mmCIF file of C-alpha atoms in Angstrom:
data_model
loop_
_atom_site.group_PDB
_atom_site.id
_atom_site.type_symbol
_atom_site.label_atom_id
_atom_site.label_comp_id
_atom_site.label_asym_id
_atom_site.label_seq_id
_atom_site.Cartn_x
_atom_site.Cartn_y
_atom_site.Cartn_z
ATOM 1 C CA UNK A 171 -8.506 -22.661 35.278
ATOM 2 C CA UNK A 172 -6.173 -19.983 35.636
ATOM 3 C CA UNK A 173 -2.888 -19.438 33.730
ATOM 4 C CA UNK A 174 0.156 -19.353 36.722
ATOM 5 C CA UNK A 175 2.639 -18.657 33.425
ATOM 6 C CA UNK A 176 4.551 -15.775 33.809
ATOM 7 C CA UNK A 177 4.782 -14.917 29.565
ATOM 8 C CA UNK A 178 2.281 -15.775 27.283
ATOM 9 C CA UNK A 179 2.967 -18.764 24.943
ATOM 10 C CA UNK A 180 2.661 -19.283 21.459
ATOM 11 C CA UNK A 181 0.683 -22.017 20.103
ATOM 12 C CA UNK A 182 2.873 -23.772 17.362
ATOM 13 C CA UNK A 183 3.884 -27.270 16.408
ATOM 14 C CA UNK A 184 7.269 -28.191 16.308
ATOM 15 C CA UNK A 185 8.876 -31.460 15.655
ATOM 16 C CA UNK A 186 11.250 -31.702 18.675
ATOM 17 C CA UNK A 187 13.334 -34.083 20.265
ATOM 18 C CA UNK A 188 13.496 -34.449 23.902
ATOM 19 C CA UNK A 189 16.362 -36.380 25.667
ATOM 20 C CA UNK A 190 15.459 -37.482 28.979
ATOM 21 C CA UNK A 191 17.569 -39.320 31.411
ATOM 22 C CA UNK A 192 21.172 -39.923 32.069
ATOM 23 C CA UNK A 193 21.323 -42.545 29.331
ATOM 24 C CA UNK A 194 20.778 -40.127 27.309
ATOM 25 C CA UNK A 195 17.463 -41.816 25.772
ATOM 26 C CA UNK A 196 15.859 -39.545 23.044
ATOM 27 C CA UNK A 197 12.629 -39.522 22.484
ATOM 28 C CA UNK A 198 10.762 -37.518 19.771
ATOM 29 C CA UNK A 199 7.782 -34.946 20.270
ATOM 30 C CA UNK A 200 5.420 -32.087 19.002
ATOM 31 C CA UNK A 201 6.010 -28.783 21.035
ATOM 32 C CA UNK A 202 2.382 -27.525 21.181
ATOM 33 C CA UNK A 203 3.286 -24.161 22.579
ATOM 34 C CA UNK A 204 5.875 -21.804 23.413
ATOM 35 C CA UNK A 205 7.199 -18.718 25.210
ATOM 36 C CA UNK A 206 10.756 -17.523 26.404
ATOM 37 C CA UNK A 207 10.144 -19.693 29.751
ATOM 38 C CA UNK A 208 8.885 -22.592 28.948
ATOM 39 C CA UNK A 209 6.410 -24.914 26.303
ATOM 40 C CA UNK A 210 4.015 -27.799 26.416
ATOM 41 C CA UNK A 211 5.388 -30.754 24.616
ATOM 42 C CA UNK A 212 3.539 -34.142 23.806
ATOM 43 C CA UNK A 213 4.905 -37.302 23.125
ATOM 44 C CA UNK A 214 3.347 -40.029 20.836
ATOM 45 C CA UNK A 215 2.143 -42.105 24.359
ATOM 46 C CA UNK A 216 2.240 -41.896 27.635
ATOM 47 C CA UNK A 217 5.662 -41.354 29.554
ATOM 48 C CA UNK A 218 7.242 -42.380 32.801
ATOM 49 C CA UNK A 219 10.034 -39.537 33.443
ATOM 50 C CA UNK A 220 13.187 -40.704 35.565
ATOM 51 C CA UNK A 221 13.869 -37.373 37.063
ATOM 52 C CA UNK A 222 12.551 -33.654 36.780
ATOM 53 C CA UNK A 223 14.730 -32.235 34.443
ATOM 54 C CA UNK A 224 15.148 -33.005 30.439
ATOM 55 C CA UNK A 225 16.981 -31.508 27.371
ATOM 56 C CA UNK A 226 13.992 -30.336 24.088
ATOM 57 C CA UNK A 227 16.099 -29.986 21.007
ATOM 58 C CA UNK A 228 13.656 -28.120 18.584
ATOM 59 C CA UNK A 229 15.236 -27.818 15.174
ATOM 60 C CA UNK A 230 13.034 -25.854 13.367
ATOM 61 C CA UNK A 231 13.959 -23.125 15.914
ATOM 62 C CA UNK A 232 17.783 -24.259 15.902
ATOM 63 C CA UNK A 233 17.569 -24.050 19.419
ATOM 64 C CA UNK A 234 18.122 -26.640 22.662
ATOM 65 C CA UNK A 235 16.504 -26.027 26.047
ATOM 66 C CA UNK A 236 17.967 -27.538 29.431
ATOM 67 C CA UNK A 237 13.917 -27.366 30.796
ATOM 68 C CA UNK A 238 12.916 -28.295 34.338
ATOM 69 C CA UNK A 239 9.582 -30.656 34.298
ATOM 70 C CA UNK A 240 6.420 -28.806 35.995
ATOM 71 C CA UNK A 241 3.838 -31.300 35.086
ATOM 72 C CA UNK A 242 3.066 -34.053 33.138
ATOM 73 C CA UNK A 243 -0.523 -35.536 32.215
ATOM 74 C CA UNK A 244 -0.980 -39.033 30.070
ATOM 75 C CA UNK A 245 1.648 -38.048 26.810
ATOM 76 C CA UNK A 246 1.762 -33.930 27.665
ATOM 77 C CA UNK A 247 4.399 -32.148 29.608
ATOM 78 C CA UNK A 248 4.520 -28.696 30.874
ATOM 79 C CA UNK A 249 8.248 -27.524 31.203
ATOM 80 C CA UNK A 250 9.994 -24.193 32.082
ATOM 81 C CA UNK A 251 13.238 -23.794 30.517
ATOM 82 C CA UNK A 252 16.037 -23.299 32.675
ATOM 83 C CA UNK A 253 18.059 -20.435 33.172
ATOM 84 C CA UNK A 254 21.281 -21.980 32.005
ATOM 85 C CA UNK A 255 19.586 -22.409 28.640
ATOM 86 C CA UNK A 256 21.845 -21.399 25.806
ATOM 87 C CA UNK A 257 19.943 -18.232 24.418
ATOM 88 C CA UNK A 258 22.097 -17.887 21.216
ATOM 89 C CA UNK A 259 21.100 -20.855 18.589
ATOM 90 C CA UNK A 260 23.145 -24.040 18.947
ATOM 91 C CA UNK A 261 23.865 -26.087 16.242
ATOM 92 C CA UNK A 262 23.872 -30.267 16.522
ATOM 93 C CA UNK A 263 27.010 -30.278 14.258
ATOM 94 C CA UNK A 264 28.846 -31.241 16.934
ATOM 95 C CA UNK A 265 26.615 -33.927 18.025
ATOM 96 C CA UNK A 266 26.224 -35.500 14.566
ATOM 97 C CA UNK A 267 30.048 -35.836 14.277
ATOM 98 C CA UNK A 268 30.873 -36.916 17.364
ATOM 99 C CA UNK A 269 27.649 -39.971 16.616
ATOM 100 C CA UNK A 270 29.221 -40.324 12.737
ATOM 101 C CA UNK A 271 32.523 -40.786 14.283
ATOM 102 C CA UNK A 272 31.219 -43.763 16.572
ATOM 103 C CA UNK A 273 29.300 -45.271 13.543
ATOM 104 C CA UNK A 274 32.646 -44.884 11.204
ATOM 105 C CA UNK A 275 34.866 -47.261 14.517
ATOM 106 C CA UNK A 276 31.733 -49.602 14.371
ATOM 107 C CA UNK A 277 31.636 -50.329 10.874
ATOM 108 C CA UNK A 278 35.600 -50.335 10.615
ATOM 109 C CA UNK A 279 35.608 -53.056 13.341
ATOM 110 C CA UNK A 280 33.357 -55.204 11.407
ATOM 111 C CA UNK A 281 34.834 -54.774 8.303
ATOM 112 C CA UNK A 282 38.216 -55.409 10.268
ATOM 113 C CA UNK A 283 36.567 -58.700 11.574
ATOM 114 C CA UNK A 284 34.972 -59.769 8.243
ATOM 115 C CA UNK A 285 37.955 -59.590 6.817
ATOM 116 C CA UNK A 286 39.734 -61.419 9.165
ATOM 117 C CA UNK A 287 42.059 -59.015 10.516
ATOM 118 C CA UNK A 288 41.492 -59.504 14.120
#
């Protein structure tokens, strides 16, 4: 079979997180390998994916990818990372605020409602 990649890849495993969809679904997966342009990522079963494009969050790397699906076969995907990518290290600060912030209005409506003060 030949190799059509354009950089060679690294083989690694990295716990990653890949969000696919509008939803904003997350899924979690192993990054088997790696380059500048792209990785093969495998999920824990086999995947239906809504459209062509997802986001891989790696945070062992403390890096996110906006990746463009090339192929997928049972649970592995082939992607090339996009050329919008951030190429500076992004931190999910932001993102764990912004979902602690949600959880703190939950929990303050229920204890609102417990106590009766709705």
């Amino acid at each position: 079979m030949r190799d059509r990649r354009e950089s060679a890849r690294d083989k690694v495993m990295y716990g990653g997180v890949a969000e696919i969809g509008d939803r904003g679904a997350t899924r979690e997966c192993i990054v088997r390998n790696i380059s500048d342009r792209g990785a093969t990522i495998e999920f824990s079963d086999n995947l239906q994916l809504p459209n062509e494009q997802l986001s891989l969050r790696i945070a062992r790397k403390g890096r996110s990818f906006l990746a463009k699906v090339v192929w997928w076969r049972d649970n592995f995907v082939g992607v090339a990372f996009r050329a919008e990518s951030p190429a500076e290290p992004v931190s999910d600060l932001e993102e764990r605020l912004r979902r602690s912030e949600i959880k703190k209005r939950q929990l303050q409506r229920q204890i609102d409602e417990l106590l009766g003060e709705r």
